[in-house]
Tab-separated table of C-alpha atoms in Angstrom:
chain	number	residue	atom	x	y	z
A	1	MET	CA	117.500	-242.836	140.273
A	2	GLU	CA	119.583	-239.833	141.363
A	3	ALA	CA	117.600	-237.381	139.211
A	4	GLN	CA	114.382	-239.020	140.318
A	5	GLU	CA	115.251	-238.233	143.940
A	6	GLY	CA	115.788	-234.569	143.127
A	7	THR	CA	119.576	-234.340	143.274
A	8	GLY	CA	119.883	-233.523	139.572
A	9	TRP	CA	117.048	-231.007	139.379
A	10	GLU	CA	117.551	-227.263	139.082
A	11	ARG	CA	115.543	-226.888	142.326
A	12	SER	CA	114.175	-229.429	144.799
A	13	TYR	CA	111.127	-228.704	146.924
A	14	LEU	CA	109.568	-230.677	149.752
A	15	CYS	CA	105.932	-230.324	150.778
A	16	ILE	CA	105.405	-231.785	154.247
A	17	ASP	CA	101.939	-232.475	155.630
A	18	LEU	CA	101.159	-233.660	159.170
A	19	LYS	CA	98.769	-236.597	158.900
A	20	SER	CA	95.323	-235.851	160.377
A	21	PHE	CA	97.151	-233.271	162.458
A	22	TYR	CA	94.575	-232.391	165.115
A	23	ALA	CA	93.614	-236.043	165.596
A	24	SER	CA	97.278	-237.063	165.768
A	25	CYS	CA	97.971	-234.453	168.464
A	26	GLU	CA	95.080	-235.797	170.531
A	27	CYS	CA	96.351	-239.366	170.141
A	28	VAL	CA	99.883	-238.414	171.196
A	29	GLU	CA	98.539	-236.552	174.235
A	30	ARG	CA	96.705	-239.757	175.258
A	31	GLY	CA	99.710	-242.008	174.629
A	32	LEU	CA	97.964	-243.669	171.650
A	33	ASP	CA	99.215	-244.512	168.163
A	34	PRO	CA	97.887	-241.861	165.716
A	35	LEU	CA	97.869	-244.371	162.843
A	36	THR	CA	95.813	-247.092	164.554
A	37	THR	CA	93.533	-245.204	166.969
A	38	ASP	CA	89.933	-244.464	165.989
A	39	LEU	CA	89.510	-240.809	166.989
A	40	VAL	CA	87.701	-237.714	165.762
A	41	VAL	CA	88.197	-234.125	166.858
A	42	ALA	CA	84.765	-232.562	167.304
A	43	ASP	CA	83.008	-230.415	169.882
A	44	PRO	CA	80.628	-232.658	171.883
A	45	VAL	CA	78.817	-229.578	173.248
A	46	ARG	CA	77.430	-228.828	169.798
A	47	SER	CA	74.814	-230.926	168.004
A	48	ASP	CA	75.602	-234.032	165.971
A	49	LYS	CA	75.585	-231.766	162.904
A	50	THR	CA	78.917	-230.274	163.963
A	51	ILE	CA	81.838	-230.894	161.605
A	52	CYS	CA	84.664	-233.209	162.663
A	53	LEU	CA	87.788	-231.058	162.423
A	54	ALA	CA	89.945	-234.151	161.971
A	55	VAL	CA	89.438	-237.880	161.487
A	56	SER	CA	92.258	-240.290	162.326
A	57	PRO	CA	93.781	-242.363	159.472
A	58	SER	CA	92.345	-245.635	160.803
A	59	LEU	CA	88.812	-244.218	160.749
A	60	LYS	CA	89.369	-242.906	157.215
A	61	ALA	CA	90.407	-246.438	156.218
A	62	LYS	CA	87.028	-247.631	157.552
A	63	GLY	CA	85.186	-245.244	155.254
A	64	VAL	CA	84.674	-242.217	157.512
A	65	ARG	CA	85.117	-239.097	155.386
A	66	ASN	CA	87.441	-236.334	156.451
A	67	ARG	CA	85.604	-233.205	157.657
A	68	CYS	CA	82.343	-235.163	157.908
A	69	ARG	CA	79.600	-234.300	160.373
A	70	VAL	CA	79.283	-236.365	163.543
A	71	PHE	CA	75.933	-237.880	162.527
A	72	GLN	CA	77.563	-239.212	159.326
A	73	ILE	CA	79.828	-241.550	161.300
A	74	PRO	CA	78.226	-245.027	161.032
A	75	GLN	CA	76.113	-246.029	164.022
A	76	GLY	CA	77.735	-248.623	166.264
A	77	MET	CA	81.286	-247.651	165.317
A	78	GLU	CA	83.408	-247.148	168.429
A	79	TYR	CA	85.712	-244.157	168.499
A	80	ILE	CA	87.096	-241.463	170.784
A	81	MET	CA	85.632	-237.961	170.417
A	82	ALA	CA	88.192	-235.349	171.447
A	83	PRO	CA	87.089	-231.725	171.984
A	84	PRO	CA	89.161	-229.247	169.949
A	85	ARG	CA	92.203	-227.733	171.654
A	86	MET	CA	93.503	-225.205	169.147
A	87	ALA	CA	96.119	-223.726	171.493
A	88	LEU	CA	97.621	-227.216	171.898
A	89	TYR	CA	97.778	-227.745	168.130
A	90	ILE	CA	99.502	-224.389	167.659
A	91	ARG	CA	102.159	-225.407	170.214
A	92	TYR	CA	102.740	-228.703	168.365
A	93	SER	CA	102.983	-226.842	165.049
A	94	ALA	CA	105.587	-224.468	166.520
A	95	ARG	CA	107.638	-227.433	167.797
A	96	ILE	CA	107.532	-229.044	164.360
A	97	TYR	CA	108.661	-225.792	162.749
A	98	GLN	CA	111.637	-225.762	165.125
A	99	THR	CA	112.445	-229.311	163.997
A	100	MET	CA	112.452	-228.196	160.351
A	101	LEU	CA	114.837	-225.359	161.242
A	102	ARG	CA	117.441	-227.966	162.215
A	103	PHE	CA	117.655	-228.874	158.529
A	104	VAL	CA	116.663	-225.742	156.554
A	105	SER	CA	116.854	-221.972	157.160
A	106	GLU	CA	113.638	-220.031	157.774
A	107	ASP	CA	114.363	-218.189	154.493
A	108	ASP	CA	113.698	-221.443	152.637
A	109	ILE	CA	110.534	-222.493	154.512
A	110	HIS	CA	107.055	-221.329	153.551
A	111	VAL	CA	104.438	-222.239	156.162
A	112	TYR	CA	101.358	-222.955	154.054
A	113	SER	CA	99.038	-223.793	156.963
A	114	ILE	CA	99.165	-225.020	160.554
A	115	ASP	CA	99.857	-228.567	159.324
A	116	GLU	CA	101.656	-228.050	156.013
A	117	ALA	CA	104.870	-226.392	154.822
A	118	PHE	CA	107.022	-226.070	151.705
A	119	LEU	CA	110.823	-226.325	151.958
A	120	ASP	CA	113.371	-225.409	149.284
A	121	VAL	CA	116.155	-227.916	150.041
A	122	THR	CA	118.233	-227.213	146.913
A	123	GLY	CA	121.115	-225.553	148.740
A	124	TYR	CA	121.251	-228.031	151.633
A	125	LEU	CA	121.930	-231.339	149.890
A	126	GLY	CA	125.687	-230.894	149.869
A	127	PHE	CA	125.740	-229.880	153.529
A	128	HIS	CA	123.649	-232.865	154.592
A	129	LYS	CA	125.453	-235.158	152.091
A	130	CYS	CA	122.278	-236.775	150.806
A	131	SER	CA	119.669	-236.621	148.054
A	132	ALA	CA	116.504	-234.531	148.338
A	133	ARG	CA	114.452	-237.628	149.024
A	134	GLN	CA	116.803	-238.772	151.766
A	135	LEU	CA	116.667	-235.308	153.361
A	136	GLY	CA	112.871	-235.331	153.218
A	137	GLU	CA	112.820	-238.714	154.927
A	138	ARG	CA	115.198	-237.473	157.635
A	139	ILE	CA	112.965	-234.486	158.337
A	140	ARG	CA	109.884	-236.698	158.397
A	141	GLN	CA	111.495	-239.090	160.868
A	142	ALA	CA	112.788	-236.211	163.023
A	143	ILE	CA	109.244	-234.816	163.303
A	144	LEU	CA	107.975	-238.246	164.345
A	145	GLN	CA	110.747	-238.673	166.909
A	146	ASP	CA	110.411	-235.160	168.365
A	147	THR	CA	106.618	-235.012	168.593
A	148	GLY	CA	105.118	-238.400	167.767
A	149	ILE	CA	103.232	-236.846	164.823
A	150	PRO	CA	103.435	-238.833	161.550
A	151	ALA	CA	104.089	-236.777	158.426
A	152	THR	CA	103.629	-237.270	154.693
A	153	CYS	CA	106.104	-235.802	152.206
A	154	GLY	CA	105.977	-234.795	148.548
A	155	LEU	CA	109.125	-234.034	146.572
A	156	GLY	CA	108.992	-232.075	143.327
A	157	SER	CA	111.110	-230.060	140.942
A	158	ASN	CA	108.828	-227.055	141.616
A	159	LEU	CA	106.308	-226.015	144.260
A	160	TYR	CA	103.300	-227.271	142.309
A	161	LEU	CA	104.779	-230.711	141.669
A	162	ALA	CA	105.790	-231.036	145.322
A	163	LYS	CA	102.187	-230.315	146.313
A	164	VAL	CA	100.746	-232.801	143.799
A	165	ALA	CA	103.313	-235.408	144.870
A	166	LEU	CA	102.049	-234.915	148.419
A	167	ASP	CA	98.299	-234.783	147.723
A	168	ILE	CA	97.975	-237.561	145.162
A	169	THR	CA	101.094	-239.738	145.280
A	170	ALA	CA	102.357	-239.694	148.875
A	171	LYS	CA	99.008	-239.964	150.647
A	172	HIS	CA	98.336	-243.250	148.832
A	173	SER	CA	101.884	-244.590	149.159
A	174	PRO	CA	102.852	-247.159	151.833
A	175	ASP	CA	105.947	-245.125	152.742
A	176	PHE	CA	104.029	-241.783	152.810
A	177	PHE	CA	106.443	-240.316	150.238
A	178	GLY	CA	105.819	-239.141	146.680
A	179	VAL	CA	108.196	-237.847	143.988
A	180	LEU	CA	107.357	-235.963	140.766
A	181	ASP	CA	109.196	-234.020	138.086
A	182	GLU	CA	107.680	-232.712	134.852
A	183	GLN	CA	108.302	-235.944	132.932
A	184	SER	CA	106.929	-238.314	135.565
A	185	TYR	CA	104.002	-235.946	136.179
A	186	GLN	CA	103.002	-236.043	132.516
A	187	ALA	CA	103.470	-239.811	132.395
A	188	THR	CA	101.508	-240.650	135.556
A	189	MET	CA	99.179	-237.733	136.312
A	190	TRP	CA	97.783	-236.673	132.932
A	191	ASP	CA	95.027	-239.295	133.047
A	192	HIS	CA	94.324	-239.019	136.782
A	193	ARG	CA	90.693	-238.493	137.815
A	194	PRO	CA	88.983	-236.648	139.368
A	195	ILE	CA	90.646	-233.446	138.260
A	196	THR	CA	89.611	-231.838	141.584
A	197	ASP	CA	92.415	-233.838	143.259
A	198	PHE	CA	94.845	-231.311	141.782
A	199	TRP	CA	95.887	-228.187	143.685
A	200	ARG	CA	93.717	-225.125	142.885
A	201	VAL	CA	91.102	-227.056	140.875
A	202	GLY	CA	87.823	-226.808	142.767
A	203	PRO	CA	84.357	-228.142	141.850
A	204	GLY	CA	83.408	-224.880	140.111
A	205	THR	CA	86.487	-224.955	137.878
A	206	ALA	CA	85.898	-228.649	137.173
A	207	ARG	CA	82.318	-227.932	136.035
A	208	ARG	CA	83.468	-225.204	133.651
A	209	LEU	CA	86.189	-227.452	132.246
A	210	LYS	CA	83.705	-230.267	131.717
A	211	LYS	CA	81.607	-227.943	129.527
A	212	LEU	CA	84.647	-227.823	127.235
A	213	GLY	CA	85.027	-231.608	127.361
A	214	LEU	CA	88.071	-231.436	129.639
A	215	GLU	CA	88.209	-233.869	132.559
A	216	THR	CA	91.947	-234.561	132.978
A	217	MET	CA	95.116	-232.495	133.166
A	218	GLY	CA	96.366	-234.159	129.992
A	219	GLN	CA	93.290	-232.955	128.115
A	220	VAL	CA	93.849	-229.423	129.431
A	221	ALA	CA	97.512	-229.465	128.374
A	222	LEU	CA	96.704	-230.655	124.836
A	223	TYR	CA	93.527	-228.589	124.357
A	224	ALA	CA	93.532	-227.170	120.837
A	225	ASN	CA	91.558	-223.997	121.616
A	226	PRO	CA	93.233	-222.185	124.548
A	227	GLU	CA	91.328	-218.985	123.678
A	228	ARG	CA	88.102	-220.669	124.819
A	229	LEU	CA	89.849	-221.702	128.011
A	230	TYR	CA	90.826	-218.073	128.710
A	231	LYS	CA	87.284	-216.946	127.918
A	232	GLU	CA	85.888	-219.479	130.407
A	233	LEU	CA	88.420	-219.041	133.242
A	234	GLY	CA	90.014	-215.640	132.676
A	235	ILE	CA	93.566	-215.168	133.971
A	236	ASP	CA	93.292	-218.426	135.929
A	237	ALA	CA	93.557	-220.249	132.600
A	238	GLU	CA	97.232	-219.273	132.383
A	239	ILE	CA	97.953	-220.842	135.780
A	240	LEU	CA	95.938	-223.954	134.903
A	241	ILE	CA	97.745	-224.489	131.595
A	242	ASP	CA	101.130	-224.168	133.322
A	243	HIS	CA	100.025	-226.665	135.972
A	244	ALA	CA	98.674	-229.051	133.334
A	245	TRP	CA	102.212	-229.247	131.928
A	246	GLY	CA	103.705	-229.530	135.452
A	247	LYS	CA	105.217	-226.044	135.360
A	248	GLU	CA	105.307	-223.468	138.187
A	249	PRO	CA	107.565	-220.370	137.918
A	250	VAL	CA	106.992	-219.097	141.477
A	251	THR	CA	109.691	-219.937	144.042
A	252	ILE	CA	109.787	-219.646	147.825
A	253	ALA	CA	112.094	-216.655	147.352
A	254	ASP	CA	109.326	-214.994	145.292
A	255	ILE	CA	106.794	-215.704	148.045
A	256	LYS	CA	109.090	-214.219	150.691
A	257	ALA	CA	109.646	-211.098	148.574
A	258	TYR	CA	105.929	-210.520	147.862
A	259	ARG	CA	104.338	-207.465	149.459
A	260	ARG	CA	100.621	-206.778	149.149
A	261	ARG	CA	99.563	-203.329	147.999
A	262	SER	CA	96.758	-203.188	150.542
A	263	HIS	CA	95.886	-205.009	153.749
A	264	SER	CA	92.668	-205.846	155.528
A	265	LEU	CA	91.553	-207.161	158.905
A	266	THR	CA	88.655	-209.640	158.820
A	267	ASN	CA	86.257	-210.782	161.529
A	268	GLY	CA	83.658	-213.370	160.499
A	269	GLN	CA	81.142	-215.444	162.387
A	270	VAL	CA	78.707	-218.258	161.598
A	271	LEU	CA	75.827	-217.995	164.065
A	272	PRO	CA	74.624	-221.134	165.894
A	273	CYS	CA	71.052	-220.598	164.625
A	274	GLY	CA	69.008	-218.061	162.706
A	275	TYR	CA	69.107	-214.709	164.542
A	276	THR	CA	66.523	-211.963	164.227
A	277	PRO	CA	67.882	-208.582	163.054
A	278	ALA	CA	67.690	-207.268	166.638
A	279	GLU	CA	69.602	-210.273	167.995
A	280	ALA	CA	72.172	-210.084	165.204
A	281	ARG	CA	72.702	-206.385	165.953
A	282	ILE	CA	74.201	-207.450	169.292
A	283	ILE	CA	76.672	-209.670	167.405
A	284	VAL	CA	77.567	-206.884	164.964
A	285	THR	CA	78.229	-204.585	167.938
A	286	GLU	CA	80.478	-207.187	169.582
A	287	MET	CA	82.379	-207.772	166.353
A	288	LEU	CA	82.910	-204.054	165.745
A	289	ASP	CA	84.136	-203.645	169.327
A	290	GLN	CA	86.610	-206.456	168.806
A	291	SER	CA	87.750	-205.155	165.412
A	292	CYS	CA	88.494	-201.714	166.881
A	293	LEU	CA	90.443	-203.291	169.750
A	294	ASP	CA	92.390	-205.451	167.280
A	295	LEU	CA	93.328	-202.378	165.263
A	296	VAL	CA	94.513	-200.522	168.362
A	297	ALA	CA	96.452	-203.559	169.618
A	298	LYS	CA	98.314	-203.811	166.304
A	299	GLY	CA	98.840	-200.066	165.891
A	300	LEU	CA	96.691	-199.975	162.749
A	301	VAL	CA	93.938	-197.797	161.292
A	302	ALA	CA	91.370	-198.523	158.558
A	303	SER	CA	90.083	-196.282	155.780
A	304	SER	CA	86.721	-198.070	155.605
A	305	VAL	CA	84.751	-200.971	157.041
A	306	SER	CA	82.691	-203.432	154.984
A	307	LEU	CA	79.770	-205.309	156.522
A	308	ALA	CA	78.276	-208.406	154.857
A	309	VAL	CA	75.236	-210.334	156.093
A	310	HIS	CA	73.929	-213.699	154.938
A	311	CYS	CA	70.331	-214.399	155.859
A	312	SER	CA	67.234	-216.358	154.878
A	313	VAL	CA	63.931	-214.602	154.259
A	314	GLY	CA	60.342	-215.737	153.897
A	315	GLU	CA	58.457	-218.982	154.309
A	316	TRP	CA	60.794	-220.940	152.015
A	317	GLY	CA	63.989	-219.606	153.557
A	318	GLN	CA	65.306	-217.900	150.410
A	319	ALA	CA	69.020	-217.191	150.901
A	320	LEU	CA	70.033	-213.543	150.552
A	321	TYR	CA	73.295	-211.642	150.837
A	322	ASP	CA	73.525	-207.967	151.637
A	323	GLY	CA	76.432	-205.692	152.304
A	324	ALA	CA	77.646	-202.145	152.651
A	325	THR	CA	80.949	-200.294	152.915
A	326	VAL	CA	81.331	-197.318	155.251
A	327	ARG	CA	84.170	-194.924	154.411
A	328	PHE	CA	85.737	-192.545	156.904
A	329	GLY	CA	87.090	-189.057	156.337
A	330	SER	CA	90.516	-190.224	157.450
A	331	PRO	CA	91.826	-193.653	158.545
A	332	THR	CA	90.740	-194.477	162.100
A	333	ASN	CA	90.474	-197.146	164.783
A	334	ALA	CA	88.200	-195.107	167.081
A	335	ARG	CA	85.181	-197.052	168.315
A	336	SER	CA	83.139	-193.835	168.607
A	337	ILE	CA	83.590	-193.238	164.862
A	338	VAL	CA	83.355	-196.806	163.554
A	339	LEU	CA	80.526	-198.218	165.663
A	340	PRO	CA	77.658	-195.751	165.030
A	341	ARG	CA	78.314	-195.447	161.311
A	342	VAL	CA	78.533	-199.180	160.628
A	343	LEU	CA	75.535	-199.930	162.859
A	344	ALA	CA	73.560	-197.309	160.927
A	345	ALA	CA	74.458	-199.154	157.704
A	346	TYR	CA	73.349	-202.419	159.298
A	347	ASP	CA	70.017	-200.905	160.362
A	348	ARG	CA	69.387	-199.759	156.787
A	349	MET	CA	69.983	-203.219	155.329
A	350	ALA	CA	68.249	-205.313	158.037
A	351	CYS	CA	64.989	-206.952	156.942
A	352	SER	CA	62.367	-207.416	159.652
A	353	ASP	CA	61.460	-211.007	158.736
A	354	ALA	CA	65.035	-212.151	158.082
A	355	LYS	CA	66.892	-214.892	159.929
A	356	ILE	CA	70.575	-214.013	159.921
A	357	HIS	CA	73.101	-216.861	159.745
A	358	ARG	CA	76.502	-215.334	158.922
A	359	ILE	CA	78.147	-211.953	159.491
A	360	MET	CA	81.422	-210.674	158.065
A	361	ILE	CA	83.214	-207.447	158.974
A	362	VAL	CA	86.288	-206.336	157.017
A	363	CYS	CA	88.477	-203.362	157.906
A	364	ASN	CA	89.821	-202.187	154.544
A	365	ASP	CA	93.041	-200.451	153.471
A	366	VAL	CA	94.621	-201.107	156.846
A	367	GLN	CA	97.893	-199.271	157.456
A	368	GLU	CA	100.229	-198.449	160.288
A	369	GLU	CA	98.860	-195.700	162.498
A	370	ASP	CA	102.096	-193.754	162.825
A	371	ARG	CA	102.341	-193.416	159.029
A	372	VAL	CA	98.999	-191.645	158.732
A	373	GLN	CA	98.853	-187.880	159.002
A	374	PRO	CA	95.880	-187.031	161.281
A	375	SER	CA	93.503	-184.270	160.276
A	376	LEU	CA	93.842	-180.864	161.959
A	377	PHE	CA	90.757	-181.382	164.136
A	378	GLU	CA	91.031	-185.117	164.819
A	379	GLY	CA	94.616	-184.814	166.017
A	380	CYS	CA	93.672	-182.610	168.977
A	381	ASP	CA	90.236	-184.013	169.838
A	382	PRO	CA	90.253	-184.678	173.623
A	383	VAL	CA	87.276	-187.061	173.290
A	384	LEU	CA	89.172	-189.293	170.859
A	385	GLU	CA	92.266	-189.089	173.040
A	386	ARG	CA	90.340	-190.266	176.127
A	387	GLU	CA	88.759	-193.060	174.087
A	388	ARG	CA	92.174	-194.188	172.899
A	389	GLN	CA	93.441	-194.320	176.478
A	390	ARG	CA	90.367	-196.338	177.441
A	391	GLN	CA	90.940	-198.827	174.606
A	392	GLU	CA	94.578	-199.277	175.594
A	393	THR	CA	93.577	-199.851	179.224
A	394	ILE	CA	91.041	-202.497	178.163
A	395	LEU	CA	93.711	-204.251	176.104
A	396	ASP	CA	96.177	-204.163	178.995
A	397	VAL	CA	93.649	-205.714	181.393
A	398	LYS	CA	92.761	-208.443	178.893
A	399	ARG	CA	96.420	-209.245	178.234
A	400	ARG	CA	97.170	-209.560	181.942
A	401	PHE	CA	94.054	-211.337	183.207
A	402	GLY	CA	92.447	-212.993	180.181
A	403	LYS	CA	90.082	-211.911	177.434
A	404	ASN	CA	86.970	-212.423	179.573
A	405	SER	CA	88.327	-210.500	182.561
A	406	LEU	CA	86.688	-207.338	181.219
A	407	VAL	CA	83.499	-207.481	179.134
A	408	ARG	CA	80.690	-205.136	178.163
A	409	GLY	CA	77.136	-205.510	179.439
A	410	THR	CA	75.915	-206.544	175.970
A	411	ASP	CA	78.312	-209.506	176.101
A	412	LEU	CA	76.166	-210.960	178.930
A	413	MET	CA	72.952	-210.960	176.897
A	414	PRO	CA	71.459	-214.384	176.025
A	415	LYS	CA	72.276	-214.258	172.300
A	416	ALA	CA	75.737	-212.706	172.686
A	417	THR	CA	78.716	-214.827	171.603
A	418	GLN	CA	81.819	-212.746	172.378
A	419	MET	CA	82.643	-214.375	175.735
A	420	GLU	CA	82.502	-217.806	174.113
A	421	ARG	CA	84.552	-216.617	171.136
A	422	ASN	CA	87.172	-215.212	173.515
A	423	LEU	CA	87.894	-218.831	174.446
A	424	GLN	CA	88.270	-219.874	170.800
A	425	ILE	CA	90.999	-219.777	168.169
A	426	GLY	CA	89.861	-219.693	164.556
A	427	GLY	CA	86.265	-220.275	165.629
A	428	HIS	CA	87.110	-223.469	167.546
A	429	ARG	CA	87.708	-224.170	171.215
A	430	SER	CA	91.241	-223.258	172.296
A	431	GLY	CA	91.251	-225.834	175.114
A	432	GLU	CA	92.279	-223.141	177.581
A	433	GLN	CA	90.279	-220.980	179.982
């Protein structure tokens, strides 16, 4: 039993997930039990087609799917609808991270998302005088005591097995705890279906595997023709084969040491309805304004900006994607350089009878401004210098008085969205004004 609990493994990892996190936060704020209260987190201002960001465990037990749309909740079912409050959830997440730090150093914690984290507890078992499972249970109980948020925990001999123990074993266990090593994984998970329950296996990968007659991890592990697997999946086949055997060489130390060769800054938006090209141009302008301000605020410059548009065209609403990348002579964050050139690219791609639904703007090859050598002419341009001072003043006003304390005239137009988005976090209501 000692090895099963992780004490005898070379490394012991915990993967901790906060159950129906947003819904649990809303229950705690109302003094209700997160495990027995019927509650969904969804924006009542939007239509009944809006997605529920979280569904409480008791509603899931009654058949309500996670991330369903409001209209898919059975008629006549009584439940609380809580508007999203992203700022509140971030504060809860920060408190829970502080709770984890009472048990494990930040060097051994990898925050995977707002409601999930990996912990390498290998070096802490002697200090806490317990097994890995016992330490995971202590952390889980401490989170519940400190915040009222219930947590689920997976324990594995590597990061992948900890994640699978969480996703498949723990979430269906009465004690919300799952344990896997390579041997128990092969014994209990090789025949598990559907294969999409496993980390990093999406519907597309599952379809390609099914063409090869592979529907379980055991079949992948024992597949006699791995060359066909590589031909079908490319380099991802190597990761999948490792995972089929329950192997994962990457450690939290590797994740902490990783440095990307290039960085980008992304600003995306799903529009509330189909916009005409002229209406969408207002949104593109707002997004470019915001991207330039974000670059200045972070002391960054971009070598190019990519614009992608998703629209429907014609009587049958045929879906189309279009995009363009605008490169600059030298890295910049100047609105006067970025805005006209990207808008010109947008005007070239816009189709008169299109209805635009999604827009994505990516600032590419982002780097620190003070590491870039300015060109001879750009470095002494008084127009760019005045613009920079203006951008910094705008940022200062927004920091002191709120993001909507200073807006452009276009932000007041009927189809504009920036003022509403200024009150959002991650595309959802922050819960603060």
